[in-house]
Each structure stands twice: as structure tokens, then as C-alpha cells.
Amino acid sequence: MQSSTTHLALPFFDDVHRELGPRLSEWICAQQVDESDDRKACREWVKRLGDSGWLRYCVPAGSDGALGGALDKLDSRALVILRETLAFHSPLADFAFAMQGLGSGAITLAGTPAQQAAYLPQVASGEKIAAFALSEADAGSDAGAMTTQAVQTADGWSINGSKTWISNGGIADFYVTFVKTDLDAGTRGITAFIIDATTPGLDSSEHIAVMAPHPLATLRFDDCQLAETAQLGALNGGFKLAMQTLDIFRASVAGAALGMARRALLEAVQHAKTRKMFGQTLGDFQLTQAKLGEMAAMVDAAALLTYRAAWLRDEGERRGSPVRVTAEAAMAKMLATENAQRVIDMALQMHGGLGVKVGTKVESLYRDIRSLRIYEGATEVQQLIIGKAVLQS
């Protein structure tokens, strides 16, 4: 099933973006991946996405293309289009793509030339699987409450504690990990480190099962020894780095939600056209038409906010004067995920009993969408971000 690309004609996009959607849609329609084992499937998607050049949009090109990226800089609109298209077809493929970007984004932003050279080209090729480790059992929305600690030693750093809800946990080759280097300083005492999966003292074997299977795990650090060169960015500058990384990728979460909503709407339209009922089709009833109209409006509203957030960030980068788009990205993430949940629920309801049958597309979308309203900032956190921005304006 091909996804529509008519939205790419909107003025938010350039020619380089407009060719991405159709090309990726054609590619992914030709892919057949068994997703019954989420960890095996995720590795397979990373390999295929890397072999076909799609992961090159997760990193910048670097000087003379040395870092392997497709474009000079990380491009939010490209990320949105790619995630929207992938999520339309396979939310797990979208997950695999997104984590390559999120897991390496802090290295792109703050890595030394040596760190960037060691990790980014292999992220772009799919040779290394990336992960982003921020959350803890008692430190999700409140990152300042984290207790995992790095203590300086004669040779570098020693880390003790744990991280949980870590995407790609157990299959990643490295984890960009945010820990306390000053326990009493809240968010001002957090520093980022690059921790290879093979580092002694790191245990990623505790897998977490969720309603829509994705590779998640708890990471445990037991006197995990790191060299000084593992530090990423400034000492105690980790929280700012994490937020800058999330600012880039938050609009792409909205893009993923948008892709799922578009798929649910298309499934509902096709079902309404073919489902026979009382001598006519389901789509002949005015109640069905009204529901489809509401769903279409919710999809378009989310799309406009999503594309605006991505365009604003890219435009600032183009002008050489980057601007924070935290509030705009929060609006996009909030509305796109909440609207997608409603659209998918309405599509499922329209399918009747088929909607809850395991194996139907709307049933799997119903499970896939739910986590997007929580991760990378729950809806309630986005509301707070937007509210504070409004009060400061």
C-alpha cells in the first residue's frame, strides 16, 4: 500500500525533501521483514536501512563527506518525511531509523572530531546500532532526579547506577548515557558519556516487554570504568545537550505519529468503501462521512504544526542563526500524537469486530501509537513547555 505524497507540495519543503517521500515509499513497499521477533527484526531493519543509504540522513556529511551523512547538516524536514513514510508502512522500521538518529544526535552536536569519526560513519552505514540513555526508574520527566553517578578516577570515570526504558537496550553497540557528575546540582550536574556495549560493568540483559513489541531494556552499571575520552560535551553540560538533541528529533516523533494516523485514515476509507451494510456501503452513511471528515482534519492540523516546527529549525540553521524551537516542537509532538491516537481509535471503531482482531493493521496501529504519547516527553510535559512559553511571550 503506497502512502500519499501530496503534502510534499506544501511550501515548507524544498526539492531535496520532495523526492525523499516517493523514493522511500517505493523502497519500503518492496521490503519483507518478519517482525515477530522485535530484536531480530530491528537489527534487520537497521541493516537494510543502512545498506540502502537511508541511515545517512541520521548524521551530517562532515568535511569531504567523511562522516557519511547525506546532507551537510541534520535536517529536521528530511527526518520528518522519512519517519512519516516509514511509520505509515512499519512502525518498527521507523523505530530502527529514529534511534540511529536520536542515539547519535548528541555526538553530532557535541562530539570531538575523534568521537564523531569513530561512531557517526558506522551509524550511517548501519554497522553500529545507537541508543540514547536518559531515563531512570524515578527520573523520567524529571531528569534532574537521576541518581546514576559518574565519579572521576585516576584513569577516567567510574559509573554506578541504572537506566531504564532504554530503546535498543540489549542490541545497541553503544549508549549515549546521561549521568550525574554532581549529585546536588539537579539538571546542572549532568554529564553525557559514550559507553560501548562491551564495556565491563555494563549489563543490558534485563529486557522489558511492552504492548507493541520494541527492543527495550534496563541498563545496570556496576563500577563501569570509562576513559576520559568517553566524556561527551562539557562537564555538567549534559542536560542542555540532551534537550538540544530532543529539540531536533521531537518534531520527527510528530512525523511518526502522522504516518500512523495517515495509514489509519486510509485503512478506514478503504474499509468504508468496501464494507457492505443494509444494501449500501459503510461510506454511504452520513455518520461515516462525518467521522472521516473529522479524522482528515485532525491529520492535516497535526501535519501543519509538524512541518512548521521542522521548517523553523532548518530555516534557522540555513541562516546561520539557529533558534530554539522548543515550544513549536512541543506543540507538534503533543497534537500529532494525541490526534493520531484519536484517529486510530476512530478507524478501529469503524472496523467493528475486525478492528480488535490480532493481525489487522488498525489493531497493531492502536498498540503502536500509545507509547508515542509518553516517550521523548509525555503530553503533559509538552503542555507545560508550551504554557511556560506563552507566559514568557
Tab-separated table of C-alpha atoms in Angstrom:
chain	number	residue	atom	x	y	z
A	1	MET	CA	0.000	0.000	0.000
A	2	GLN	CA	1.562	3.299	-1.135
A	3	SER	CA	1.381	6.394	1.038
A	4	SER	CA	0.192	9.662	-0.489
A	5	THR	CA	2.820	12.340	-1.133
A	6	THR	CA	0.540	15.272	-1.999
A	7	HIS	CA	1.505	17.044	1.248
A	8	LEU	CA	5.070	17.394	-0.050
A	9	ALA	CA	3.829	20.137	-2.374
A	10	LEU	CA	3.391	22.413	0.645
A	11	PRO	CA	5.826	25.379	0.759
A	12	PHE	CA	7.592	24.019	3.849
A	13	PHE	CA	9.649	21.696	1.639
A	14	ASP	CA	12.435	22.032	-0.917
A	15	ASP	CA	13.096	19.765	-3.901
A	16	VAL	CA	15.567	17.696	-1.875
A	17	HIS	CA	12.754	16.854	0.537
A	18	ARG	CA	10.063	16.273	-2.074
A	19	GLU	CA	11.944	13.430	-3.727
A	20	LEU	CA	12.502	11.573	-0.455
A	21	GLY	CA	8.937	10.517	0.280
A	22	PRO	CA	8.129	8.757	-3.030
A	23	ARG	CA	11.572	7.148	-3.201
A	24	LEU	CA	11.387	5.763	0.339
A	25	SER	CA	7.783	4.630	-0.113
A	26	GLU	CA	8.734	2.654	-3.220
A	27	TRP	CA	11.705	1.121	-1.394
A	28	ILE	CA	9.879	0.042	1.755
A	29	CYS	CA	6.973	-1.444	-0.210
A	30	ALA	CA	9.497	-3.904	-1.632
A	31	GLN	CA	10.774	-4.961	1.818
A	32	GLN	CA	9.513	-8.063	3.601
A	33	VAL	CA	10.718	-8.332	7.205
A	34	ASP	CA	9.369	-10.818	9.739
A	35	GLU	CA	8.671	-8.661	12.809
A	36	SER	CA	7.545	-11.471	15.139
A	37	ASP	CA	10.906	-11.200	16.951
A	38	ASP	CA	11.308	-7.474	17.603
A	39	ARG	CA	15.039	-7.612	18.373
A	40	LYS	CA	15.917	-9.665	15.328
A	41	ALA	CA	13.647	-7.511	13.166
A	42	CYS	CA	15.129	-4.278	14.461
A	43	ARG	CA	18.643	-5.454	13.606
A	44	GLU	CA	17.385	-6.444	10.161
A	45	TRP	CA	15.775	-3.048	9.580
A	46	VAL	CA	18.967	-1.241	10.623
A	47	LYS	CA	20.968	-3.361	8.202
A	48	ARG	CA	18.558	-2.785	5.319
A	49	LEU	CA	18.187	0.933	6.016
A	50	GLY	CA	21.956	1.258	6.232
A	51	ASP	CA	22.690	-0.784	3.103
A	52	SER	CA	20.204	1.306	1.109
A	53	GLY	CA	21.558	4.649	2.299
A	54	TRP	CA	18.580	5.805	4.370
A	55	LEU	CA	20.504	5.994	7.638
A	56	ARG	CA	22.767	8.611	6.043
A	57	TYR	CA	20.055	11.147	6.906
A	58	CYS	CA	20.644	10.470	10.630
A	59	VAL	CA	24.103	12.075	10.618
A	60	PRO	CA	25.741	15.059	8.866
A	61	ALA	CA	28.069	14.670	5.912
A	62	GLY	CA	31.051	16.262	7.626
A	63	SER	CA	34.129	17.598	5.898
A	64	ASP	CA	34.508	15.963	2.469
A	65	GLY	CA	31.688	13.563	3.404
A	66	ALA	CA	33.889	11.844	5.994
A	67	LEU	CA	31.056	11.334	8.497
A	68	GLY	CA	28.836	9.568	5.986
A	69	GLY	CA	25.763	11.818	6.036
A	70	ALA	CA	23.570	12.505	3.020
A	71	LEU	CA	23.233	16.232	3.772
A	72	ASP	CA	25.638	18.816	5.173
A	73	LYS	CA	23.716	19.072	8.458
A	74	LEU	CA	20.988	17.201	10.279
A	75	ASP	CA	17.817	18.264	8.502
A	76	SER	CA	14.583	18.217	10.511
A	77	ARG	CA	12.309	18.210	7.465
A	78	ALA	CA	14.098	15.208	5.977
A	79	LEU	CA	13.784	13.390	9.302
A	80	VAL	CA	10.062	14.178	9.483
A	81	ILE	CA	9.382	12.972	5.933
A	82	LEU	CA	11.401	9.800	6.387
A	83	ARG	CA	9.813	8.921	9.720
A	84	GLU	CA	6.313	9.715	8.467
A	85	THR	CA	6.819	7.428	5.478
A	86	LEU	CA	8.405	4.606	7.468
A	87	ALA	CA	5.747	4.728	10.202
A	88	PHE	CA	2.986	4.575	7.578
A	89	HIS	CA	4.339	1.185	6.496
A	90	SER	CA	6.115	-0.210	9.572
A	91	PRO	CA	6.345	1.487	12.987
A	92	LEU	CA	9.219	-0.864	13.861
A	93	ALA	CA	11.187	0.255	10.806
A	94	ASP	CA	10.551	3.831	11.904
A	95	PHE	CA	11.793	2.951	15.398
A	96	ALA	CA	15.004	1.453	13.997
A	97	PHE	CA	15.639	4.543	11.877
A	98	ALA	CA	14.778	7.039	14.615
A	99	MET	CA	17.043	5.508	17.223
A	100	GLN	CA	20.041	5.735	14.908
A	101	GLY	CA	19.459	9.481	14.826
A	102	LEU	CA	18.500	10.045	18.446
A	103	GLY	CA	21.215	7.747	19.745
A	104	SER	CA	23.946	9.546	17.816
A	105	GLY	CA	22.494	13.070	17.821
A	106	ALA	CA	24.461	14.236	20.846
A	107	ILE	CA	27.688	13.071	19.167
A	108	THR	CA	26.762	15.139	16.124
A	109	LEU	CA	26.123	18.183	18.322
A	110	ALA	CA	28.967	17.955	20.843
A	111	GLY	CA	31.339	15.152	19.898
A	112	THR	CA	35.033	15.743	19.360
A	113	PRO	CA	36.321	15.097	15.840
A	114	ALA	CA	37.694	11.768	17.087
A	115	GLN	CA	34.348	10.764	18.629
A	116	GLN	CA	32.434	11.741	15.515
A	117	ALA	CA	34.834	9.819	13.268
A	118	ALA	CA	34.629	6.741	15.495
A	119	TYR	CA	30.828	6.499	15.616
A	120	LEU	CA	28.918	8.539	13.026
A	121	PRO	CA	30.074	6.805	9.814
A	122	GLN	CA	29.147	3.420	11.296
A	123	VAL	CA	25.758	4.747	12.395
A	124	ALA	CA	25.156	5.928	8.828
A	125	SER	CA	26.117	2.558	7.368
A	126	GLY	CA	24.171	0.547	9.946
A	127	GLU	CA	27.331	-1.152	11.232
A	128	LYS	CA	26.726	0.248	14.726
A	129	ILE	CA	23.337	0.412	16.460
A	130	ALA	CA	22.906	3.527	18.611
A	131	ALA	CA	20.984	4.193	21.820
A	132	PHE	CA	20.084	7.197	23.998
A	133	ALA	CA	20.060	6.514	27.764
A	134	LEU	CA	18.466	9.270	29.839
A	135	SER	CA	15.520	7.824	31.815
A	136	GLU	CA	15.685	6.097	35.182
A	137	ALA	CA	13.047	4.366	37.273
A	138	ASP	CA	12.457	7.544	39.300
A	139	ALA	CA	13.708	10.049	36.723
A	140	GLY	CA	11.623	10.151	33.573
A	141	SER	CA	10.039	13.547	33.031
A	142	ASP	CA	12.168	14.862	35.936
A	143	ALA	CA	15.658	14.260	34.572
A	144	GLY	CA	17.234	16.167	37.452
A	145	ALA	CA	16.162	13.393	39.820
A	146	MET	CA	18.517	10.843	38.243
A	147	THR	CA	20.908	9.130	40.646
A	148	THR	CA	23.228	7.176	38.344
A	149	GLN	CA	26.599	8.709	39.094
A	150	ALA	CA	29.985	9.107	37.433
A	151	VAL	CA	32.949	9.617	39.746
A	152	GLN	CA	36.295	10.769	38.416
A	153	THR	CA	39.204	8.351	38.848
A	154	ALA	CA	42.906	8.497	38.077
A	155	ASP	CA	42.274	6.954	34.654
A	156	GLY	CA	38.884	8.450	33.769
A	157	TRP	CA	35.454	7.748	35.252
A	158	SER	CA	33.622	5.080	37.230
A	159	ILE	CA	29.842	4.782	36.743
A	160	ASN	CA	27.344	3.149	39.092
A	161	GLY	CA	23.544	3.044	38.879
A	162	SER	CA	20.925	2.105	36.320
A	163	LYS	CA	18.929	3.407	33.376
A	164	THR	CA	15.596	2.023	32.226
A	165	TRP	CA	13.129	2.179	29.318
A	166	ILE	CA	16.167	2.356	27.059
A	167	SER	CA	15.272	1.873	23.397
A	168	ASN	CA	17.620	-0.537	21.620
A	169	GLY	CA	18.696	-1.768	25.048
A	170	GLY	CA	20.446	-5.081	24.638
A	171	ILE	CA	21.055	-4.735	20.897
A	172	ALA	CA	22.879	-1.389	20.738
A	173	ASP	CA	26.621	-1.200	20.110
A	174	PHE	CA	26.930	1.985	22.171
A	175	TYR	CA	24.851	4.090	24.534
A	176	VAL	CA	24.988	7.889	24.800
A	177	THR	CA	24.339	7.969	28.535
A	178	PHE	CA	23.478	10.905	30.797
A	179	VAL	CA	24.562	10.615	34.432
A	180	LYS	CA	25.171	12.793	37.470
A	181	THR	CA	28.658	14.203	37.945
A	182	ASP	CA	27.391	16.482	40.715
A	183	LEU	CA	24.664	14.814	42.755
A	184	ASP	CA	23.464	18.012	44.419
A	185	ALA	CA	23.184	20.195	41.313
A	186	GLY	CA	19.977	18.860	39.754
A	187	THR	CA	19.942	19.264	35.987
A	188	ARG	CA	23.097	21.382	36.228
A	189	GLY	CA	25.071	18.371	37.436
A	190	ILE	CA	24.514	16.012	34.490
A	191	THR	CA	27.217	14.954	32.019
A	192	ALA	CA	26.993	12.791	28.891
A	193	PHE	CA	29.243	9.825	28.124
A	194	ILE	CA	29.612	7.430	25.204
A	195	ILE	CA	29.583	3.899	26.612
A	196	ASP	CA	30.319	0.954	24.341
A	197	ALA	CA	28.101	-2.085	24.888
A	198	THR	CA	31.134	-4.276	25.569
A	199	THR	CA	32.395	-2.105	28.441
A	200	PRO	CA	32.977	-4.233	31.580
A	201	GLY	CA	30.484	-3.402	34.307
A	202	LEU	CA	27.598	-2.709	31.910
A	203	ASP	CA	24.727	-5.221	31.949
A	204	SER	CA	21.921	-4.776	29.392
A	205	SER	CA	20.361	-8.240	29.731
A	206	GLU	CA	17.163	-7.171	31.533
A	207	HIS	CA	14.715	-6.841	28.649
A	208	ILE	CA	11.381	-5.036	29.015
A	209	ALA	CA	8.281	-6.375	27.253
A	210	VAL	CA	5.735	-3.762	26.119
A	211	MET	CA	2.334	-3.831	24.396
A	212	ALA	CA	3.771	-3.024	20.964
A	213	PRO	CA	6.997	-5.068	20.854
A	214	HIS	CA	10.136	-2.964	20.650
A	215	PRO	CA	13.648	-3.715	21.947
A	216	LEU	CA	13.761	-2.068	25.378
A	217	ALA	CA	15.966	-2.855	28.372
A	218	THR	CA	17.239	-1.721	31.738
A	219	LEU	CA	20.960	-0.909	31.849
A	220	ARG	CA	22.896	-1.588	35.036
A	221	PHE	CA	26.295	-0.058	35.720
A	222	ASP	CA	28.486	-1.740	38.327
A	223	ASP	CA	31.799	0.088	38.678
A	224	CYS	CA	31.759	0.630	34.918
A	225	GLN	CA	35.170	2.067	34.011
A	226	LEU	CA	35.455	4.675	31.248
A	227	ALA	CA	38.417	6.516	29.791
A	228	GLU	CA	38.453	10.311	29.957
A	229	THR	CA	37.804	10.346	26.206
A	230	ALA	CA	34.356	8.840	26.798
A	231	GLN	CA	33.040	12.156	28.115
A	232	LEU	CA	30.748	13.779	25.559
A	233	GLY	CA	30.484	17.555	25.590
A	234	ALA	CA	31.085	19.841	28.524
A	235	LEU	CA	31.331	18.675	32.130
A	236	ASN	CA	27.899	19.190	33.741
A	237	GLY	CA	26.521	20.268	30.371
A	238	GLY	CA	24.666	17.042	29.720
A	239	PHE	CA	21.120	18.218	30.394
A	240	LYS	CA	21.408	21.064	27.899
A	241	LEU	CA	22.889	18.638	25.379
A	242	ALA	CA	20.043	16.168	25.920
A	243	MET	CA	17.442	18.906	25.405
A	244	GLN	CA	19.178	20.164	22.258
A	245	THR	CA	19.151	16.612	20.897
A	246	LEU	CA	15.481	16.164	21.724
A	247	ASP	CA	14.647	19.520	20.098
A	248	ILE	CA	15.981	18.182	16.796
A	249	PHE	CA	14.158	14.864	16.960
A	250	ARG	CA	10.916	15.816	18.751
A	251	ALA	CA	9.336	17.070	15.531
A	252	SER	CA	10.244	13.745	13.954
A	253	VAL	CA	8.251	11.936	16.672
A	254	ALA	CA	5.310	14.005	15.456
A	255	GLY	CA	6.181	12.842	11.941
A	256	ALA	CA	5.996	9.208	13.022
A	257	ALA	CA	2.604	9.770	14.663
A	258	LEU	CA	1.465	11.498	11.495
A	259	GLY	CA	2.473	8.495	9.388
A	260	MET	CA	0.471	6.154	11.607
A	261	ALA	CA	-2.545	8.471	11.512
A	262	ARG	CA	-2.402	8.693	7.709
A	263	ARG	CA	-2.303	4.891	7.487
A	264	ALA	CA	-5.280	4.546	9.845
A	265	LEU	CA	-7.270	7.084	7.833
A	266	LEU	CA	-6.518	5.271	4.573
A	267	GLU	CA	-7.477	1.923	6.128
A	268	ALA	CA	-10.750	3.480	7.323
A	269	VAL	CA	-11.529	4.978	3.906
A	270	GLN	CA	-10.888	1.696	2.108
A	271	HIS	CA	-12.977	-0.214	4.627
A	272	ALA	CA	-15.821	2.310	4.325
A	273	LYS	CA	-15.808	1.954	0.538
A	274	THR	CA	-15.991	-1.841	0.561
A	275	ARG	CA	-17.933	-2.827	3.704
A	276	LYS	CA	-21.499	-3.744	2.707
A	277	MET	CA	-24.231	-2.812	5.161
A	278	PHE	CA	-28.026	-2.545	4.777
A	279	GLY	CA	-27.853	-2.659	0.998
A	280	GLN	CA	-25.163	0.024	0.672
A	281	THR	CA	-21.577	0.616	1.725
A	282	LEU	CA	-20.476	1.898	5.117
A	283	GLY	CA	-19.199	5.028	3.385
A	284	ASP	CA	-22.698	5.884	2.127
A	285	PHE	CA	-23.844	6.693	5.667
A	286	GLN	CA	-23.564	10.325	6.696
A	287	LEU	CA	-22.279	9.347	10.131
A	288	THR	CA	-19.325	7.585	8.471
A	289	GLN	CA	-18.666	10.581	6.226
A	290	ALA	CA	-18.688	12.915	9.229
A	291	LYS	CA	-16.222	10.701	11.100
A	292	LEU	CA	-13.882	10.513	8.105
A	293	GLY	CA	-14.075	14.291	7.743
A	294	GLU	CA	-13.108	14.787	11.375
A	295	MET	CA	-10.243	12.322	11.031
A	296	ALA	CA	-8.903	14.043	7.912
A	297	ALA	CA	-8.999	17.450	9.606
A	298	MET	CA	-7.103	16.126	12.630
A	299	VAL	CA	-4.425	14.648	10.372
A	300	ASP	CA	-3.965	17.896	8.458
A	301	ALA	CA	-3.860	20.018	11.624
A	302	ALA	CA	-1.104	17.810	13.035
A	303	ALA	CA	0.771	17.886	9.729
A	304	LEU	CA	0.885	21.667	9.576
A	305	LEU	CA	2.262	22.001	13.110
A	306	THR	CA	4.794	19.239	12.463
A	307	TYR	CA	6.079	20.725	9.233
A	308	ARG	CA	6.193	24.219	10.761
A	309	ALA	CA	8.400	23.058	13.640
A	310	ALA	CA	10.803	21.273	11.292
A	311	TRP	CA	10.900	24.207	8.854
A	312	LEU	CA	11.604	26.746	11.603
A	313	ARG	CA	14.582	24.787	12.870
A	314	ASP	CA	16.007	24.198	9.385
A	315	GLU	CA	15.481	27.820	8.398
A	316	GLY	CA	17.438	28.980	11.439
A	317	GLU	CA	20.276	26.610	10.536
A	318	ARG	CA	20.248	27.834	6.930
A	319	ARG	CA	20.561	31.436	8.020
A	320	GLY	CA	23.413	30.601	10.350
A	321	SER	CA	21.467	31.803	13.384
A	322	PRO	CA	19.946	28.677	14.976
A	323	VAL	CA	16.864	29.363	17.084
A	324	ARG	CA	15.250	27.286	19.802
A	325	VAL	CA	12.024	25.757	18.574
A	326	THR	CA	11.205	24.042	21.831
A	327	ALA	CA	7.642	25.356	22.070
A	328	GLU	CA	6.869	24.746	18.402
A	329	ALA	CA	8.265	21.204	18.557
A	330	ALA	CA	6.270	20.593	21.739
A	331	MET	CA	3.068	21.733	20.007
A	332	ALA	CA	3.771	19.425	17.087
A	333	LYS	CA	4.623	16.447	19.268
A	334	MET	CA	1.611	16.952	21.513
A	335	LEU	CA	-1.013	17.498	18.820
A	336	ALA	CA	0.319	14.900	16.375
A	337	THR	CA	0.461	12.093	18.942
A	338	GLU	CA	-2.863	12.957	20.587
A	339	ASN	CA	-4.629	13.351	17.229
A	340	ALA	CA	-3.096	10.137	15.919
A	341	GLN	CA	-4.411	8.269	18.950
A	342	ARG	CA	-7.916	9.616	18.264
A	343	VAL	CA	-7.763	8.938	14.514
A	344	ILE	CA	-6.566	5.377	15.023
A	345	ASP	CA	-9.223	4.745	17.672
A	346	MET	CA	-11.915	6.022	15.299
A	347	ALA	CA	-10.559	3.849	12.481
A	348	LEU	CA	-10.609	0.815	14.750
A	349	GLN	CA	-14.194	1.566	15.812
A	350	MET	CA	-15.217	1.866	12.171
A	351	HIS	CA	-13.834	-1.625	11.516
A	352	GLY	CA	-16.094	-3.107	14.189
A	353	GLY	CA	-15.034	-6.587	15.301
A	354	LEU	CA	-12.250	-6.693	12.725
A	355	GLY	CA	-10.671	-3.726	14.479
A	356	VAL	CA	-9.716	-5.764	17.520
A	357	LYS	CA	-8.668	-8.879	15.634
A	358	VAL	CA	-4.962	-9.512	16.148
A	359	GLY	CA	-3.172	-9.187	12.833
A	360	THR	CA	-5.272	-6.407	11.303
A	361	LYS	CA	-3.458	-3.153	10.615
A	362	VAL	CA	-5.674	-0.922	12.737
A	363	GLU	CA	-5.229	-3.292	15.701
A	364	SER	CA	-1.435	-3.083	15.520
A	365	LEU	CA	-1.546	0.697	14.997
A	366	TYR	CA	-3.704	1.007	18.122
A	367	ARG	CA	-0.908	-0.600	20.147
A	368	ASP	CA	1.933	1.158	18.325
A	369	ILE	CA	0.633	4.699	18.793
A	370	ARG	CA	0.120	4.534	22.538
A	371	SER	CA	3.770	4.873	23.559
A	372	LEU	CA	4.303	7.969	21.402
A	373	ARG	CA	2.169	9.991	23.804
A	374	ILE	CA	4.697	9.172	26.547
A	375	TYR	CA	8.248	8.870	25.247
A	376	GLU	CA	10.510	11.830	24.397
A	377	GLY	CA	8.328	13.948	26.655
A	378	ALA	CA	4.826	12.952	27.716
A	379	THR	CA	1.878	15.039	26.547
A	380	GLU	CA	1.633	16.671	29.968
A	381	VAL	CA	5.278	17.777	29.746
A	382	GLN	CA	4.649	19.277	26.307
A	383	GLN	CA	1.699	21.196	27.749
A	384	LEU	CA	3.954	22.645	30.459
A	385	ILE	CA	6.608	23.633	27.905
A	386	ILE	CA	4.006	25.384	25.746
A	387	GLY	CA	2.349	27.064	28.739
A	388	LYS	CA	5.646	28.468	30.037
A	389	ALA	CA	6.489	29.771	26.555
A	390	VAL	CA	3.116	31.509	26.316
A	391	LEU	CA	3.609	33.164	29.701
A	392	GLN	CA	7.056	34.421	28.663
A	393	SER	CA	5.863	35.861	25.357
